[in-house]
Coordinates of C-alpha atoms and ligand atoms in Angstrom, one line a residue:
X6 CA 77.7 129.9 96.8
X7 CA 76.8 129.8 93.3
X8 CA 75.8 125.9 91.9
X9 CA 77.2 126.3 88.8
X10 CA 81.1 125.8 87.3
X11 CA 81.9 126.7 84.1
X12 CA 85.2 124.7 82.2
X13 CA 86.3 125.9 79.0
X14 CA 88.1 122.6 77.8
X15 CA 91.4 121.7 76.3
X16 CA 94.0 123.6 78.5
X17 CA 96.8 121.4 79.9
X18 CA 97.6 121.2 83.8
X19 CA 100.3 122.0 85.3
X20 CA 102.1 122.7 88.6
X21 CA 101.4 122.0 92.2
X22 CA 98.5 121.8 94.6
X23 CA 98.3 120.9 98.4
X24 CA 95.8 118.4 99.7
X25 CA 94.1 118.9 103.0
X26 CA 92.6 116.3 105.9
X27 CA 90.5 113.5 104.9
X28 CA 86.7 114.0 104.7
X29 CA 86.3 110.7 105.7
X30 CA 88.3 110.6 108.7
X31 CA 87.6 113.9 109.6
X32 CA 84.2 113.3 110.1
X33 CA 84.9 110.2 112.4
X34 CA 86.9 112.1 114.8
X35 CA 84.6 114.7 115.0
X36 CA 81.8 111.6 116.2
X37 CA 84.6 110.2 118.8
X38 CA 84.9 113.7 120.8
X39 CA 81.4 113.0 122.0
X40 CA 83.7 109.7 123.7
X41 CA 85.5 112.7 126.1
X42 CA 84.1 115.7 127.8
X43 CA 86.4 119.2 127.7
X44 CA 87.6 120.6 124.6
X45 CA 89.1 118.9 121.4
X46 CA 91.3 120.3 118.7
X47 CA 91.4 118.6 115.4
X48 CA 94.0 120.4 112.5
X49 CA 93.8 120.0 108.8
X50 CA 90.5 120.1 108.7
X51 CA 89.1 120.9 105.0
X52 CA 86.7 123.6 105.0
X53 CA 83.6 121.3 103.0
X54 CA 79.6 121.0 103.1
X55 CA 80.2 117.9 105.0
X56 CA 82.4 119.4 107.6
X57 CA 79.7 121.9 108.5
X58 CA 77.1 119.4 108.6
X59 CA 78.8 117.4 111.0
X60 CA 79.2 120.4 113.0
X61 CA 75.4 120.9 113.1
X62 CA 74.8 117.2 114.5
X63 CA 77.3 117.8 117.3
X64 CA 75.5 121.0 118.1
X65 CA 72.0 119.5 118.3
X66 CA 73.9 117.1 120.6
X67 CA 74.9 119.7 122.9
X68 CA 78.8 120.5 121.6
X69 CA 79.7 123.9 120.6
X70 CA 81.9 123.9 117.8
X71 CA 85.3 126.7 116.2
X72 CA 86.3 126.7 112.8
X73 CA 89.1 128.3 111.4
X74 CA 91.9 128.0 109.5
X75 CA 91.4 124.5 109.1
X76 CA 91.4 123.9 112.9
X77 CA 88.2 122.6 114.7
X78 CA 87.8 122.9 118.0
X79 CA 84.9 120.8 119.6
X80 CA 83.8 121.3 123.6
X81 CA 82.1 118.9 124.5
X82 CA 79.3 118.5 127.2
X83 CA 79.4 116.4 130.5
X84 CA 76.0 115.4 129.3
X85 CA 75.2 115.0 125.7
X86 CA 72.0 115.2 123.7
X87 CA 71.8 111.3 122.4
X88 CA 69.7 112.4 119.3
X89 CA 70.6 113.0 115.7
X90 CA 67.3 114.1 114.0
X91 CA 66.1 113.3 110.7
X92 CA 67.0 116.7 108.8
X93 CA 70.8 116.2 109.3
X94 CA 70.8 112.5 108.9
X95 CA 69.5 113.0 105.3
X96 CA 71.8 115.3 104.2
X97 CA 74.8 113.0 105.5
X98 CA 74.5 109.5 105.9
X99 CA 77.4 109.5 107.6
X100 CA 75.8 111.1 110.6
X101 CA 74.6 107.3 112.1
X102 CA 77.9 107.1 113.0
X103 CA 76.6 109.3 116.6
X104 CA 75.1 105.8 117.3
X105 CA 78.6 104.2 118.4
X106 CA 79.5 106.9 120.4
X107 CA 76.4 108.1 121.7
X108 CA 75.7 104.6 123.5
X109 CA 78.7 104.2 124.8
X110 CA 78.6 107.6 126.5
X111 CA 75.3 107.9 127.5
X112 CA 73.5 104.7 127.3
X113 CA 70.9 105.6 124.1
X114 CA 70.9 107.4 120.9
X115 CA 68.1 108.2 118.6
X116 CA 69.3 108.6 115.0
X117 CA 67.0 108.7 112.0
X118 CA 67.5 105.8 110.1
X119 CA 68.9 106.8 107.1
X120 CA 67.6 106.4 103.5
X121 CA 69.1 104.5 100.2
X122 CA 70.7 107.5 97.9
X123 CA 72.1 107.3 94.4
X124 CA 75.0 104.4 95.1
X125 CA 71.5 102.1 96.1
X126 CA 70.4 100.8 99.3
X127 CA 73.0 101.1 102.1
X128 CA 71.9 99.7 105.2
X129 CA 73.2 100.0 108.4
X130 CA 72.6 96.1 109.2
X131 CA 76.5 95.2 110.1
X132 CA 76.3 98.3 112.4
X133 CA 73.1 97.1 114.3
X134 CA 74.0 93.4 114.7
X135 CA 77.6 94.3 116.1
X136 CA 75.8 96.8 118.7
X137 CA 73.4 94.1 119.9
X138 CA 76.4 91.6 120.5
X139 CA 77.6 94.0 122.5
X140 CA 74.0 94.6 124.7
X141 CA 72.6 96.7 122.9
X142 CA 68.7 96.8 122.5
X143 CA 66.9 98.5 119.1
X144 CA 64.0 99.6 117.8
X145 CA 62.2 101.3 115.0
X146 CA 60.1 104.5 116.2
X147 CA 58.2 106.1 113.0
X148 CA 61.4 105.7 111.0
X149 CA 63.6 107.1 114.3
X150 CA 66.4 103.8 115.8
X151 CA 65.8 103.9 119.3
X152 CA 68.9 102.4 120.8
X153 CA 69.2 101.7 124.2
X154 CA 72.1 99.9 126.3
X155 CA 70.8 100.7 130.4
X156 CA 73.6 99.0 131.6
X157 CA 76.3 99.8 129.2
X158 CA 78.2 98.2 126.5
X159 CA 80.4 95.2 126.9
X160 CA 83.1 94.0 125.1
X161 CA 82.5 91.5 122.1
X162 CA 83.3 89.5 119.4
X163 CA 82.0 90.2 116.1
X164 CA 82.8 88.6 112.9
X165 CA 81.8 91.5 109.8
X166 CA 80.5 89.6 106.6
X167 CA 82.3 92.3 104.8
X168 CA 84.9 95.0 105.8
X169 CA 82.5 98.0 106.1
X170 CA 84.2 101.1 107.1
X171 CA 80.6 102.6 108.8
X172 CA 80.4 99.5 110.6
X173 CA 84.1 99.3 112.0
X174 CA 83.8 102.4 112.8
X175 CA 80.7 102.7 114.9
X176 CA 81.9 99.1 116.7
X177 CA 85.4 100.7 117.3
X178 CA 83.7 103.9 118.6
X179 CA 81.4 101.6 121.1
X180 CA 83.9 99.4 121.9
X181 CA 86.6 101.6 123.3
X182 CA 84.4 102.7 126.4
X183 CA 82.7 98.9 126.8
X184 CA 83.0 96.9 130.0
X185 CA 86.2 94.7 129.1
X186 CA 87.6 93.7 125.4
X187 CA 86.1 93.6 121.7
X188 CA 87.6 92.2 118.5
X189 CA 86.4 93.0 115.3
X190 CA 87.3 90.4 112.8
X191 CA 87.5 91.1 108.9
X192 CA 87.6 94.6 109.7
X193 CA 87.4 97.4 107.4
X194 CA 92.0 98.3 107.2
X195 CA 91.5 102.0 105.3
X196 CA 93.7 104.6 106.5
X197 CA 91.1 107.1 107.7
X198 CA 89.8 104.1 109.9
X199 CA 93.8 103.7 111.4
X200 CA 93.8 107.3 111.5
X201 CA 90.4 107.3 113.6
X202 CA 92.1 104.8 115.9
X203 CA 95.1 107.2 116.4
X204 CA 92.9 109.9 118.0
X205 CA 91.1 107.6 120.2
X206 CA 94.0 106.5 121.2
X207 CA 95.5 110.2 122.0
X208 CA 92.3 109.8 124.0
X209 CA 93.2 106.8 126.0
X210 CA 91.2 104.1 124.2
X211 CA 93.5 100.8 124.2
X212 CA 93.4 99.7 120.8
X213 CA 95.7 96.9 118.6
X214 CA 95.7 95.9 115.0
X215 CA 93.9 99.2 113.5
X216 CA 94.6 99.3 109.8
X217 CA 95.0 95.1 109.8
X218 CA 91.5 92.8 109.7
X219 CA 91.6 92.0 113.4
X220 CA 91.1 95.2 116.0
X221 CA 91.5 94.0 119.5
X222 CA 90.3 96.7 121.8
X223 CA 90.2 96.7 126.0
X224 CA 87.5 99.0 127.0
X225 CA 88.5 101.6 129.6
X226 CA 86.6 103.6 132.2
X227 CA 86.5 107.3 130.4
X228 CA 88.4 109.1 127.7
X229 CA 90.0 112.4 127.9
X230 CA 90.0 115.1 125.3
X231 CA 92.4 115.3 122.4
X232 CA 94.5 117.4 119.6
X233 CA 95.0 115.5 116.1
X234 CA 96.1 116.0 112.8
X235 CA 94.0 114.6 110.5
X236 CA 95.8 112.4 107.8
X237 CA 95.8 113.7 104.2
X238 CA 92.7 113.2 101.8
X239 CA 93.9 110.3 99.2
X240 CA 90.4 111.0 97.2
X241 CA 91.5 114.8 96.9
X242 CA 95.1 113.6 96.2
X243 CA 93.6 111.4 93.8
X244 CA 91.1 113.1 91.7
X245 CA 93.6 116.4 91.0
X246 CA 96.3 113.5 89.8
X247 CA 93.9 112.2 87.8
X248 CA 92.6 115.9 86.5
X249 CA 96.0 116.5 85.4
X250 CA 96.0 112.8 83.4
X251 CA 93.8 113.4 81.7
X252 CA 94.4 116.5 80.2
X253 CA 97.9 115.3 79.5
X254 CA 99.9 117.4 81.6
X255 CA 101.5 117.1 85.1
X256 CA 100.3 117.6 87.9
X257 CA 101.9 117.3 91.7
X258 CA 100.2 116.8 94.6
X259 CA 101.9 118.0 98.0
X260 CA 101.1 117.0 101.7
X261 CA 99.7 113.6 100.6
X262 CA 100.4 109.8 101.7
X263 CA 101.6 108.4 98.4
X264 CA 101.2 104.4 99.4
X265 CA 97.7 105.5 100.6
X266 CA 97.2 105.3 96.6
X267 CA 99.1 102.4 95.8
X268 CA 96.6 100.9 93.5
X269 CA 95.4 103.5 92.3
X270 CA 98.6 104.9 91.2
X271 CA 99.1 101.4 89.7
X272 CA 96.4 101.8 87.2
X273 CA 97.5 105.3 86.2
X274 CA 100.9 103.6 85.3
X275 CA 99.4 100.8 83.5
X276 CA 97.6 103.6 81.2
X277 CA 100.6 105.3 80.4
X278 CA 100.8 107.6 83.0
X279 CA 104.5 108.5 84.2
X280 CA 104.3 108.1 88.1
X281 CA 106.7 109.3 90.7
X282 CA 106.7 109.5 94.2
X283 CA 108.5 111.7 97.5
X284 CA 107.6 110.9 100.8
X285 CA 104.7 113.2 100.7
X286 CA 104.1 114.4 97.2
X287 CA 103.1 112.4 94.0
X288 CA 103.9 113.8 90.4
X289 CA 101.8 112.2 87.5
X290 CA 102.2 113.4 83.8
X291 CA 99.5 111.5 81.4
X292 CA 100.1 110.7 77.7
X293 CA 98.4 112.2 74.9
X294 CA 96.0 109.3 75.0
X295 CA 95.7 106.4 77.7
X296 CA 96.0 102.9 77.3
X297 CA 92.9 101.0 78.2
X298 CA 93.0 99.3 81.7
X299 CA 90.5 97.2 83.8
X300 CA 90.0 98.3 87.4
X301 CA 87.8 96.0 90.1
X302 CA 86.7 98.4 93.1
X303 CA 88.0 96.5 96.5
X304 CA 88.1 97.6 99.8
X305 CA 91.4 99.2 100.7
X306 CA 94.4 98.4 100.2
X307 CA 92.1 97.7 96.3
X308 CA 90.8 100.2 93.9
X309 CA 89.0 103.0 95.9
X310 CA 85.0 103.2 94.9
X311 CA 85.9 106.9 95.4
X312 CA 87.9 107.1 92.7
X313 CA 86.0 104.6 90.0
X314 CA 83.9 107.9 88.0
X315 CA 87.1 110.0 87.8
X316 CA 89.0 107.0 86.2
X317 CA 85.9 105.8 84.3
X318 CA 86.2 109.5 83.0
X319 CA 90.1 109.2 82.0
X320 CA 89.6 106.4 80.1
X321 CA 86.4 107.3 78.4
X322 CA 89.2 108.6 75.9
X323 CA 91.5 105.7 75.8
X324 CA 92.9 104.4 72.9
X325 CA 90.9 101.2 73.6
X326 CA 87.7 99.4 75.5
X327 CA 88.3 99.1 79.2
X328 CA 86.4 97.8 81.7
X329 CA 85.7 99.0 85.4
X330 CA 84.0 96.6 87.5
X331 CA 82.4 98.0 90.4
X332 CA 82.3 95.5 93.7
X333 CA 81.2 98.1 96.9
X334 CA 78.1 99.4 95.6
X335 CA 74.8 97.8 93.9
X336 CA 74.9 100.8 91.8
X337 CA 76.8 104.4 91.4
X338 CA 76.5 104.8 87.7
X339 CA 74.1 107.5 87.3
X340 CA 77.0 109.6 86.0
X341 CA 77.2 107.8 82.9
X342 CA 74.3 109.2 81.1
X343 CA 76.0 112.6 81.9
X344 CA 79.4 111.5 80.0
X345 CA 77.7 109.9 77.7
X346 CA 76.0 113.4 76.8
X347 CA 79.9 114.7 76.4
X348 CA 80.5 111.7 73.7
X349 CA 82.0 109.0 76.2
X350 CA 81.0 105.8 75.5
X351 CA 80.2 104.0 79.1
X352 CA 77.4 101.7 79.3
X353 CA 76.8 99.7 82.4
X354 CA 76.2 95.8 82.4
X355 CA 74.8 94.7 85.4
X356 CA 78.0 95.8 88.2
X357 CA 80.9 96.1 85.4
X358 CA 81.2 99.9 83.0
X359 CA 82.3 99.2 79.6
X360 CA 84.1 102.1 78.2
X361 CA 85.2 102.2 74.3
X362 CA 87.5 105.1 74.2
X363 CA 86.5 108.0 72.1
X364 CA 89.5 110.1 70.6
X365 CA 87.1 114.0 71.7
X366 CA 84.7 114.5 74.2
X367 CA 82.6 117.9 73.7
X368 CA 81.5 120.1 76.1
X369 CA 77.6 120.6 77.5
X370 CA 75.6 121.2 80.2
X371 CA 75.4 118.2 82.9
X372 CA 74.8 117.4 86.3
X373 CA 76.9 116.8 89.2
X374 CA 74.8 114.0 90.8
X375 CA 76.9 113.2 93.7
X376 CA 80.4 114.2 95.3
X377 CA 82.5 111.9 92.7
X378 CA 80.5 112.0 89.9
X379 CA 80.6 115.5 90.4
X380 CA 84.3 115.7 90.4
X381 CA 84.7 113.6 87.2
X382 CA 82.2 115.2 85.4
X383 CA 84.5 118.2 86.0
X384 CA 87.3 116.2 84.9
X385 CA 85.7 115.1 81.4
X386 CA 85.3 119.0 81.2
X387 CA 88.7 119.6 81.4
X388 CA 89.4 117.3 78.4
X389 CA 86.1 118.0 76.2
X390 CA 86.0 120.5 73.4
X391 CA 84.2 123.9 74.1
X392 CA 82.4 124.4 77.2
X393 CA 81.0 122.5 80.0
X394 CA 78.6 123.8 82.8
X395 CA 78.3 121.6 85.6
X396 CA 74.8 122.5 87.3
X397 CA 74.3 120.8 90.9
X398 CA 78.0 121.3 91.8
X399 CA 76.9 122.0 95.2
X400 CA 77.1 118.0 95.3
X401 CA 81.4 118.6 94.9
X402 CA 81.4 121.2 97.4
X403 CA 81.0 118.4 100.2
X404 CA 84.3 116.7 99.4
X405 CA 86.6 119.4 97.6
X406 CA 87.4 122.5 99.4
X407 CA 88.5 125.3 96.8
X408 CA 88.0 123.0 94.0
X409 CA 88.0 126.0 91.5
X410 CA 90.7 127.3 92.7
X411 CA 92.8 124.6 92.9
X412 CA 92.1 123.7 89.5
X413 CA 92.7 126.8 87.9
X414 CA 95.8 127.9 90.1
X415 CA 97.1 124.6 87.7
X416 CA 95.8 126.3 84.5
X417 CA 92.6 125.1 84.0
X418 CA 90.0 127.8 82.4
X419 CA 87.1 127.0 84.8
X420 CA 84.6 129.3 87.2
X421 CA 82.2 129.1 89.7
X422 CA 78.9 130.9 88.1
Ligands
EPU22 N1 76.9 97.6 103.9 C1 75.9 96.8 104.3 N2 75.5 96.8 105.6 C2 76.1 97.6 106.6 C3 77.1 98.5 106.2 C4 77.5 98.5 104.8 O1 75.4 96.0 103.5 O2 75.7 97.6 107.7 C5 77.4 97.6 102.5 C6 77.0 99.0 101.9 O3 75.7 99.0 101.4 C7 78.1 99.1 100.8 C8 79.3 98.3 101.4 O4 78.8 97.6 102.5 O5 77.6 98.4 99.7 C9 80.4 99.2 101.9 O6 79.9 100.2 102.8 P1 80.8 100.8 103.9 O7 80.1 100.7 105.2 O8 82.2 100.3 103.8 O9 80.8 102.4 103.5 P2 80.4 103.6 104.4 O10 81.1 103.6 105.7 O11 78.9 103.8 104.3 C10 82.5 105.0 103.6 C11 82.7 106.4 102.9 C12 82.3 106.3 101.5 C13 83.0 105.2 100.8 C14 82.9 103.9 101.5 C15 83.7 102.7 100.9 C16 82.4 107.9 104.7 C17 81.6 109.0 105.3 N3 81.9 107.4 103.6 O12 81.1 104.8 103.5 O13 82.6 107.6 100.9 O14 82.6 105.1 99.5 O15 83.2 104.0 102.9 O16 85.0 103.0 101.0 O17 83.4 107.5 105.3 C18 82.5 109.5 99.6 O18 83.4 110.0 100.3 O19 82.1 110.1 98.5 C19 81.9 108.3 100.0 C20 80.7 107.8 99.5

């Protein structure tokens, strides 16, 4: 597929678009199948970069893998490959979550340790310290975690100095096959997590309290293989509601989980946004200009990280300064000197993003330098003057299925070059 999109500004959004499953949960069930021999069969799957990756790791562990339609079916070996090599790790950070999964099945996992990226260092410390509480042993081979458990896994108690999602789940994923019970205290409560426990559960795992701070899980014996839906993408949900904001027009969003956006939906109201809600689809219809608003980043049920650049972008044309204050990450402002190029005025300051709106942004060539950036880079396009090619838009291709499309299917004038 081309890299490039192409917006011609200054068209206003309207009508309808569904959302399909979340990345981020999707990519979690696909890790727990290696829990259960036989064959799996996960539904609303979006068809994205990081979706196929996935499918790559689970290959080179020995699963075979169906896609189509949005349906993934995994089969799944009596004896998995407990290795995730460094190739697949770098392109998806996400793939360390094998190391959960892999040790309980088979007793070790290899998994390249992954690297910082653009949001800073991320390290997988939480992840580590929890496995060794449950008997696990580690250690670094040329940049390789060699983890081994000989004996198995038992059940634990672990305490998480902050509710990390990659953490939760990789202790959730070990615990659920662990001689006798775990609890995970101040764990990560985001739906994809809940929704992660769901299919596990389909698969026999005993599991309470997923999606509060306290899991309690009993180990069992084995698992068997499962079908799942996956629950609805609230960043997708999020960033087409937002696309329509901010080109003041409305925008509906089908198939989605509107209290999975509560806060985020929140701020959209507190900028003049007109919000409302069905059980499973969201209408938003943004003013002319929006009011300025702060926003603090949070683990859910707070702001969503993944949906700070999109709002930075709304507001870069605020009638006012507003300031978004980001609290998961050391740093994912690299974005800024691309909106800035477009006439947004965002500085950083240390964690928080000052924004003084601007009444016009104008369109340029930038760069889509990750999945979010990407997408509100996109969004800044839809409000700026003239034209705006986004190069690197591969990066928005791991998140958004048919991003093109679904934006111009609601009027926008943009194209994949
Ligand atoms: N952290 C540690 N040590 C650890 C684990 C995490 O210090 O052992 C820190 C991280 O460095 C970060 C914070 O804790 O500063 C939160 O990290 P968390 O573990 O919660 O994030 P994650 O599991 O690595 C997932 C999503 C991200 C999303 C975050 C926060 C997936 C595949 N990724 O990452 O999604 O931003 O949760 O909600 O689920 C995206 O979709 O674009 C994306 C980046």
């Amino acid at each position: 597929m081309s890299d490039t999109i192409v917006i011609d500004g200054g068209r206003r959004l309207e009508g309808s678009v569904p959302v399909l499953g979340a990345k981020n949960a999707v990519l979690k069930h696909m890790v727990a199948t290696l829990l259960a021999p036989g064959r799996h069969r996960i539904e609303n799957v979006p068809d994205i970069v990081d979706v196929r990756i996935m499918t790559e790791v689970l290959r080179h562990v020995g699963a075979s893998c169906r896609f189509e339609d949005s349906v993934l079916e995994i089969d799944v070996p009596d004896a998995p490959a407990p290795e995730a090599p460094l190739d697949l790790v770098r392109q998806m950070r996400a793939s360390i979550l094998v190391l959960g999964s892999l040790l309980a099945r088979c007793g070790s996992a290899r998994v390249a340790l992954p690297g910082g990226d653009d949001f800073g260092s991320r390290p997988i410390d939480f992840h580590v310290r929890g496995l060794e509480a449950m008997g696990a042993t580690f250690e670094l081979d040329h940049g390789v975690l060699v983890a081994s458990a000989p004996d198995g896994l038992h059940g634990t108690d672990v305490f998480l100095e902050f509710p990390s999602v990659g953490a939760t789940e990789n202790l959730l994923l070990a615990a659920v096959l662990a001689r006798g019970a775990s609890t995970i205290r101040n764990a990560a409560r985001e739906p994809e997590l809940e929704d992660l426990a769901e299919f596990l559960m389909k698969m026999g795992a005993k599991i309470d309290g997923a999606g509060t701070s306290t899991i309690e899980i009993h180990g069992v014996p084995d698992l068997s293989p499962a079908v799942h839906r996956t629950v609805p993408d609230r960043l997708e949900a999020g960033t087409y509601l937002v696309a329509g904001a901010m080109s003041a027009g409305t925008v509906t969003v089908v198939d989605c989980v509107p209290e999975h956006l509560r806060m985020e939906l929140a701020k959209l109201r507190a900028a003049g946004c007109e919000v409302s809600t069905t059980p499973s689809s969201i209408t938003v219809t943004g003013p002319e200009r929006p009011q300025p608003v702060d926003i603090a980043t949070l683990p859910y049920p707070g702001f969503h990280t993944d949906m700070h650049p999109q709002l930075v972008s709304f507001l870069s044309v605020a009638d006012g300064t507003s300031i978004v204050t980001e609290n998961i990450y050391a740093g994912r402002f690299r974005y800024l000197g691309e909106l800035g190029r477009m006439g947004a005025q965002a500085v950083a300051d240390g964690q928080h993003v000052v924004i003084r709106g601007v009444e016009t942004l104008s369109g340029c060539e930038v760069d889509a330098c990750d999945i979010r950036a990407g997408a509100a880079i996109a969004i800044a396009g839809l409000r700026g003057e003239g034209v705006t090619t986004i190069h690197d838009a591969a990066h928005i291709d791991r998140g958004y299925q048919d991003f093109v499309l679904k934006l111009a299917s609601l009027g926008a004038a943009i194209e994949r070059h």
